mmCIF file of C-alpha atoms in Angstrom:
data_model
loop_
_atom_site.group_PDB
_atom_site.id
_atom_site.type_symbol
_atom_site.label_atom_id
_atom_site.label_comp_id
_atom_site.label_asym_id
_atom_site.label_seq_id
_atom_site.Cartn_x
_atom_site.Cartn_y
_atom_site.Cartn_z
ATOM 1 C CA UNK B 1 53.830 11.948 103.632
ATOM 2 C CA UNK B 2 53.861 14.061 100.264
ATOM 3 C CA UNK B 3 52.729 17.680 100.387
ATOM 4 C CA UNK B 4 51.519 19.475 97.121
ATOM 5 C CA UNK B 5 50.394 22.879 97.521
ATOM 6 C CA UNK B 6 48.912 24.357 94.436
ATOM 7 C CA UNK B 7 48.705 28.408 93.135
ATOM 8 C CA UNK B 8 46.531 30.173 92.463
ATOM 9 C CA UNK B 9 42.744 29.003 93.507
ATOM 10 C CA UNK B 10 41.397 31.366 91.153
ATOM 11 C CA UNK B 11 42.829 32.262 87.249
ATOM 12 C CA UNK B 12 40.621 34.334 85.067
ATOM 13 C CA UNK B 13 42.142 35.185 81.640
ATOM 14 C CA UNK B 14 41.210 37.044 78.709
ATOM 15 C CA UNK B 15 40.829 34.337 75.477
ATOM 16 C CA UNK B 16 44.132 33.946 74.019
ATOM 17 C CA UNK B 17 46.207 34.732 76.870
ATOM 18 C CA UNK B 18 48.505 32.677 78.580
ATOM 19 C CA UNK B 19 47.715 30.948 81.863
ATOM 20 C CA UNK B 20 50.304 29.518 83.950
ATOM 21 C CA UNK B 21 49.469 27.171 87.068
ATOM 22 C CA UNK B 22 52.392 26.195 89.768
ATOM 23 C CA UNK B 23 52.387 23.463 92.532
ATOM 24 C CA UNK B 24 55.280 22.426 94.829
ATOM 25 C CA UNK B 25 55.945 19.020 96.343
ATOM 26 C CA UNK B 26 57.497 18.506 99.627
ATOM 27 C CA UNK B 27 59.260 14.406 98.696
ATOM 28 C CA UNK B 28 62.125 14.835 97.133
ATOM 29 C CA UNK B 29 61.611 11.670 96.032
ATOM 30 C CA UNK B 30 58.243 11.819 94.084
ATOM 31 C CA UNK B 31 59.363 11.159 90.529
ATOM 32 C CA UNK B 32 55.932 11.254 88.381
ATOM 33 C CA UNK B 33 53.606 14.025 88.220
ATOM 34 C CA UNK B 34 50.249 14.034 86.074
ATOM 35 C CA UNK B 35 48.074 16.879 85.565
ATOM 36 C CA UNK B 36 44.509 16.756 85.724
ATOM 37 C CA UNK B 37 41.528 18.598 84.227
ATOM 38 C CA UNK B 38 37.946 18.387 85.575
ATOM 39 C CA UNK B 39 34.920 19.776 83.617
ATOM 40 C CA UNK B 40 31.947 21.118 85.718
ATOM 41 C CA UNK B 41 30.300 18.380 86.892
ATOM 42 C CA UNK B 42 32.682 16.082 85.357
ATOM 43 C CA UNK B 43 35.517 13.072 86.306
ATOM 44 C CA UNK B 44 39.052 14.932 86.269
ATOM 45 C CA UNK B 45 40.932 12.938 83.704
ATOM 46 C CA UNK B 46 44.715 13.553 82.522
ATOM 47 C CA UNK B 47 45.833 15.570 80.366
ATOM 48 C CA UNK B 48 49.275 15.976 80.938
ATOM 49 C CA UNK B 49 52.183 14.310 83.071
ATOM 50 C CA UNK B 50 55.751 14.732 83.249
ATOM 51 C CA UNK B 51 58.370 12.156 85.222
ATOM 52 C CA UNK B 52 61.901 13.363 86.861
ATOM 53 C CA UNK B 53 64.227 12.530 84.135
ATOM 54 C CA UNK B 54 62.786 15.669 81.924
ATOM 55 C CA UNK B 55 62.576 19.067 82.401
ATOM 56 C CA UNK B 56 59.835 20.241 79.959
ATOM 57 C CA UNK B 57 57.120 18.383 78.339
ATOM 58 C CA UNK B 58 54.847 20.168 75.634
ATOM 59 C CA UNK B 59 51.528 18.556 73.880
ATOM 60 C CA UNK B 60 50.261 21.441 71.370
ATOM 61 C CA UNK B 61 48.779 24.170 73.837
ATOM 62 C CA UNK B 62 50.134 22.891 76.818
ATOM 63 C CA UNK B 63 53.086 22.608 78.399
ATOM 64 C CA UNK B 64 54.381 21.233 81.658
ATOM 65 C CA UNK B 65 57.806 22.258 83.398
ATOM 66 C CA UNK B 66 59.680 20.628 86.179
ATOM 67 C CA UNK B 67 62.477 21.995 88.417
ATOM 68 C CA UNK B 68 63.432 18.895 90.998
ATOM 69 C CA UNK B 69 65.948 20.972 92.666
ATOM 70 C CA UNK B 70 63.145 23.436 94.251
ATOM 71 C CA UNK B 71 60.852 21.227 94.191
ATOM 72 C CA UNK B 72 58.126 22.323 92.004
ATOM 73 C CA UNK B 73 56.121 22.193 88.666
ATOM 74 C CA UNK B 74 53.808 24.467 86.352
ATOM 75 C CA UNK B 75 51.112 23.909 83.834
ATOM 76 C CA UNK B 76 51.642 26.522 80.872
ATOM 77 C CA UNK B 77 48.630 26.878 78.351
ATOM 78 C CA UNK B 78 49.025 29.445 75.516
ATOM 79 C CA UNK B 79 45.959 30.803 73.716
ATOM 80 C CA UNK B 80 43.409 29.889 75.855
ATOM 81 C CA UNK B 81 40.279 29.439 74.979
ATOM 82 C CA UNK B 82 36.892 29.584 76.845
ATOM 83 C CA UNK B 83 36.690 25.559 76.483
ATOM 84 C CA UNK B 84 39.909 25.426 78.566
ATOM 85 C CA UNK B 85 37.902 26.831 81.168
ATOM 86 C CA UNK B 86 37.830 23.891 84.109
ATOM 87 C CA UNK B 87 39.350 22.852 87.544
ATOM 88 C CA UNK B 88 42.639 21.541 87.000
ATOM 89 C CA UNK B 89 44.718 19.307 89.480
ATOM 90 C CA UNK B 90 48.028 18.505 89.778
ATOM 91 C CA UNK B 91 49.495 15.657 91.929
ATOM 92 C CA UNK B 92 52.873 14.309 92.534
ATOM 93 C CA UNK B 93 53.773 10.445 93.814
ATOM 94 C CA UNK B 94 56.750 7.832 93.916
ATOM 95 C CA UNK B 95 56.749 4.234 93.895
ATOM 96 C CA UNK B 96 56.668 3.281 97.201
ATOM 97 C CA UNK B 97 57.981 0.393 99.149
ATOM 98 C CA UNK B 98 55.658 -2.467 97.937
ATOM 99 C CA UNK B 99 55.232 -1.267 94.709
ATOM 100 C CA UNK B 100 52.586 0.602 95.958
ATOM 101 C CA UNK B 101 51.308 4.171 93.835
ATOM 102 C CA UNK B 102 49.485 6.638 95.823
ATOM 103 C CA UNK B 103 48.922 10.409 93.745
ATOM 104 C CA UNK B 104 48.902 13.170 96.482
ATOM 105 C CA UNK B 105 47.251 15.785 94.878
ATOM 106 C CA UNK B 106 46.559 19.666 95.231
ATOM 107 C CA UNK B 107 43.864 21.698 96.004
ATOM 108 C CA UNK B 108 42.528 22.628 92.412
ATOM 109 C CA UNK B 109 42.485 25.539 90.233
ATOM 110 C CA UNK B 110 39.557 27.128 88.370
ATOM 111 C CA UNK B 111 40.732 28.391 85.751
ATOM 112 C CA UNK B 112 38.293 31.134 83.579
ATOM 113 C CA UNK B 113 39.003 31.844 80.149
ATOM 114 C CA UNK B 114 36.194 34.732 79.194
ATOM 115 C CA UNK B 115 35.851 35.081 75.293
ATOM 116 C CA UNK N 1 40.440 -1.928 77.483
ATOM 117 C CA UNK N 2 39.973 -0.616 81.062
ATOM 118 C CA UNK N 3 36.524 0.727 82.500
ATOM 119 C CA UNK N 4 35.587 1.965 85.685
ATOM 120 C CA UNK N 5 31.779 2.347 86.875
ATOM 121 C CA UNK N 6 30.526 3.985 89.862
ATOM 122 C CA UNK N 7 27.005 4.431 91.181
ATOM 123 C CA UNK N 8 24.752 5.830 91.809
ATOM 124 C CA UNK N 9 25.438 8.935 89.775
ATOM 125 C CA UNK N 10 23.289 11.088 92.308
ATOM 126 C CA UNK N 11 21.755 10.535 95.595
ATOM 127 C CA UNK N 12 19.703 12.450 98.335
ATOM 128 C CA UNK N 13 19.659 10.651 101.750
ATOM 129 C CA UNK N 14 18.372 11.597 105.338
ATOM 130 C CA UNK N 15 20.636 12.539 108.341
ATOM 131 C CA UNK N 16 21.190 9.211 109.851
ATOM 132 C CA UNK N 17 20.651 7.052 107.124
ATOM 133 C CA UNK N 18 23.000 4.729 105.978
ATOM 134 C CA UNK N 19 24.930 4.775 102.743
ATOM 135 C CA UNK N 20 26.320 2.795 100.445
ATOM 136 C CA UNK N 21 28.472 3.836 96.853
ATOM 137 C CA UNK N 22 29.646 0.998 94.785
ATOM 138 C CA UNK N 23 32.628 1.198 92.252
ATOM 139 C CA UNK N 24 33.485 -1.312 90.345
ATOM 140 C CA UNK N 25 36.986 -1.478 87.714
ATOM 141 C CA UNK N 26 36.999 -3.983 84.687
ATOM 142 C CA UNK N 27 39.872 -4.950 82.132
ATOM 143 C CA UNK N 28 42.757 -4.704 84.899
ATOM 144 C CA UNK N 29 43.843 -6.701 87.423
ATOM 145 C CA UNK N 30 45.442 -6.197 90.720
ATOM 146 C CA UNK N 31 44.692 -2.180 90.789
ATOM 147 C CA UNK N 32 45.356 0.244 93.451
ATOM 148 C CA UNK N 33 41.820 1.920 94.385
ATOM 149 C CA UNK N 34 40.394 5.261 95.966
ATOM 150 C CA UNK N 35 38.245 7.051 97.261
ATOM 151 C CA UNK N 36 38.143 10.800 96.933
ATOM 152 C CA UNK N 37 35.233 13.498 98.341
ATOM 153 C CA UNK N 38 35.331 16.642 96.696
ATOM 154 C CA UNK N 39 33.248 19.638 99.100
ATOM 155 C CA UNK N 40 31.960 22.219 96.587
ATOM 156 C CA UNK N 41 34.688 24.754 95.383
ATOM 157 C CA UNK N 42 37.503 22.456 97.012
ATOM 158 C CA UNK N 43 39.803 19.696 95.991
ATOM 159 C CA UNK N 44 39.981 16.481 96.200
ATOM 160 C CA UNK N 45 40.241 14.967 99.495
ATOM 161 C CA UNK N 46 41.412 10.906 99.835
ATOM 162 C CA UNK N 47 39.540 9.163 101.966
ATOM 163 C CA UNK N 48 40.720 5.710 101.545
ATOM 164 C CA UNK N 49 42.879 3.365 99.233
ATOM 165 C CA UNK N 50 43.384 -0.238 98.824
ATOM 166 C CA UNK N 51 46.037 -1.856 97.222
ATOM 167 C CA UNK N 52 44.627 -5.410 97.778
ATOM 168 C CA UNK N 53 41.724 -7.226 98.558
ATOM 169 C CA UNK N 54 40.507 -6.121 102.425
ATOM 170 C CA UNK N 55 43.666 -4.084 102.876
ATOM 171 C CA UNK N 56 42.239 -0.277 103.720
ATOM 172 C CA UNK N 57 43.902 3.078 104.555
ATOM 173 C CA UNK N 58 42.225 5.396 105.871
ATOM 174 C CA UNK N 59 43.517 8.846 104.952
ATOM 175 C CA UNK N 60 40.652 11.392 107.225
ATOM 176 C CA UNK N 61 39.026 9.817 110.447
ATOM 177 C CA UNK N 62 35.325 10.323 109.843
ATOM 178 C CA UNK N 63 32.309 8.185 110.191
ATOM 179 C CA UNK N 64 32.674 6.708 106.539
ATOM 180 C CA UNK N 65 34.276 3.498 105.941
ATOM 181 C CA UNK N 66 35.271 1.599 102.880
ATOM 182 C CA UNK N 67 35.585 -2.288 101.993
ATOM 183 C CA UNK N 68 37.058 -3.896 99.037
ATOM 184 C CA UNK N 69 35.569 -7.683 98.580
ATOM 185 C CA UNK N 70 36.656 -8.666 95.597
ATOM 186 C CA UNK N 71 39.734 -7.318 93.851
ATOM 187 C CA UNK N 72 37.898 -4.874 91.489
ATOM 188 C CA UNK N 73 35.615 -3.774 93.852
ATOM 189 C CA UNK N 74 35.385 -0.829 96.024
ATOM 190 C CA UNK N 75 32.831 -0.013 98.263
ATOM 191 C CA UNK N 76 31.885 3.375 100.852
ATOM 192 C CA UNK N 77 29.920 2.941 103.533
ATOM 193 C CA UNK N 78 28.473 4.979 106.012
ATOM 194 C CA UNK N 79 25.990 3.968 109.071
ATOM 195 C CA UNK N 80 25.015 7.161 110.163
ATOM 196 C CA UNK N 81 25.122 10.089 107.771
ATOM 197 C CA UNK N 82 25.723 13.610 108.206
ATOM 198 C CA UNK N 83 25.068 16.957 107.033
ATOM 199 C CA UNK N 84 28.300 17.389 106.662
ATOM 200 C CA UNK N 85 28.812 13.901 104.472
ATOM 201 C CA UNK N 86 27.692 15.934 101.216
ATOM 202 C CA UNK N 87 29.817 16.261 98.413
ATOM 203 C CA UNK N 88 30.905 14.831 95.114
ATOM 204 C CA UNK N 89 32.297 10.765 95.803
ATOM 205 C CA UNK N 90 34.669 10.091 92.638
ATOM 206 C CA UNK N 91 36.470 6.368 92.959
ATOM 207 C CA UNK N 92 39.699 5.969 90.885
ATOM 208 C CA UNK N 93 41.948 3.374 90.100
ATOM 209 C CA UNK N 94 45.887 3.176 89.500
ATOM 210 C CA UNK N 95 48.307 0.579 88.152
ATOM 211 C CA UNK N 96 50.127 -0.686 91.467
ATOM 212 C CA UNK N 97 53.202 0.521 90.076
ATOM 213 C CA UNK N 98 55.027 2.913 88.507
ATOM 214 C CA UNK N 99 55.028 2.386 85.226
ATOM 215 C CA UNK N 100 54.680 4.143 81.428
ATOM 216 C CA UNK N 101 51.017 4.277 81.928
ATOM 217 C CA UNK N 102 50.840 5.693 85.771
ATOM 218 C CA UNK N 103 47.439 7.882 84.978
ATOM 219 C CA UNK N 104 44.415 7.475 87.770
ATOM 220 C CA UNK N 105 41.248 7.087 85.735
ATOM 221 C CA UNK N 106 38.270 8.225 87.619
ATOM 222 C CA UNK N 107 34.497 7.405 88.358
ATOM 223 C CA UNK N 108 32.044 9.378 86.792
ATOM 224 C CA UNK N 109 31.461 10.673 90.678
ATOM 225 C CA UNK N 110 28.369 10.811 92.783
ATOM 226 C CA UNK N 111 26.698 13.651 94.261
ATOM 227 C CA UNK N 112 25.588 13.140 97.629
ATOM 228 C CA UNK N 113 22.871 15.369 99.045
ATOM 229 C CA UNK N 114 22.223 14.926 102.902
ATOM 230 C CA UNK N 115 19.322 16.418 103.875
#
């Protein structure tokens, strides 16, 4: 089955810096790929996704990238700011035999943005 | 438009006592469900899926169970719980397919406290 592994656990930034987020996948044939952000005590809900026929994807602060040839994707946001501060997830999946859509995602990273 | 409700929102039980978490989806039809635990400071962990009525996959052997009745409904069970059962329970649904709108909506989550 699909593998994501997700880097770092931990980002603490300074408002306004960048923050960049990476996870690989292990299917070469997942083909979608949503990010996720979770507020404490929250439901995660998406905020970003990008699918294997782009490279890049940017929605005002954030940005997603995609390289299919090793396998992996980042989460860019520029000029964070302390409300940005959450657990994000990404996942990766593929339409499977059936029609069938299962999200395999990673671990989580809490990110910190201290004003 | 589609909704998803989970309850309850938070719950204490005994060791040993028997649980029960209902989620239910409205406004789609057909969707692929899950359950997800997520231990305190780690990800999410799927625990089961359906992608039809009574068809469960089980994702972590544990002493939880799930059951879907009715096509929008998703249900985790437990006989016996343990310590080790606490956590946050978020359900989610998917589209069964892979299509422009792909995005798993989640639960608003429940925390279970076993004491």
């Amino acid at each position: 089955g699909e593998n994501v592994e997700q880097h770092p656990s931990t980002l603490s930034v300074q408002e306004g810096d960048s923050a960049v987020i990476k996870c690989t996948y292990s299917d070469s044939a997942s083909n979608y790929f949503p990010w996720y952000k979770q507020e404490l005590g929250k439901r995660p809900q998406l905020i970003i996704d990008i699918r294997s026929n782009v490279g890049e994807k940017k929605d005002q602060r954030i940005a997603v990238t995609l390289n299919k040839t090793a396998k992996h994707f980042s989460l860019h946001i520029t000029e964070t700011q302390p409300e940005d501060s959450a657990v994000y997830f990404c996942a990766a999946s593929k339409g499977a035999s059936g029609g069938s859509y299962i999200p395999t995602f990673g671990r989580g990273t809490s990110l910190i943005v201290h004003p | 438009s589609q909704t998803i409700h989970q309850w309850p929102a938070t719950l204490v039980q005994p060791v040993g006592s028997p649980l029960s978490l209902e989620c239910t989806v409205e406004g789609t039809s057909n969707p692929n469900l899950y359950w997800y635990r997520q231990a305190a400071g780690r990800g999410l962990q799927l625990l089961f899926y359906s992608v039809g009525i009574g068809q469960i996959s089980s994702e972590v052997p544990q002493n939880l169970s799930a059951s879907r009745p009715q096509d929008r409904q998703f249900i985790l069970s437990s006989k016996k719980l343990l310590l080790s059962d606490s956590g946050f329970y978020l359900c989610a649904w998917t589209l069964p397919y892979l299509s422009v709108n792909t995005e798993a909506f989640f639960g608003q989550g429940t925390r279970l406290t076993v004491v």
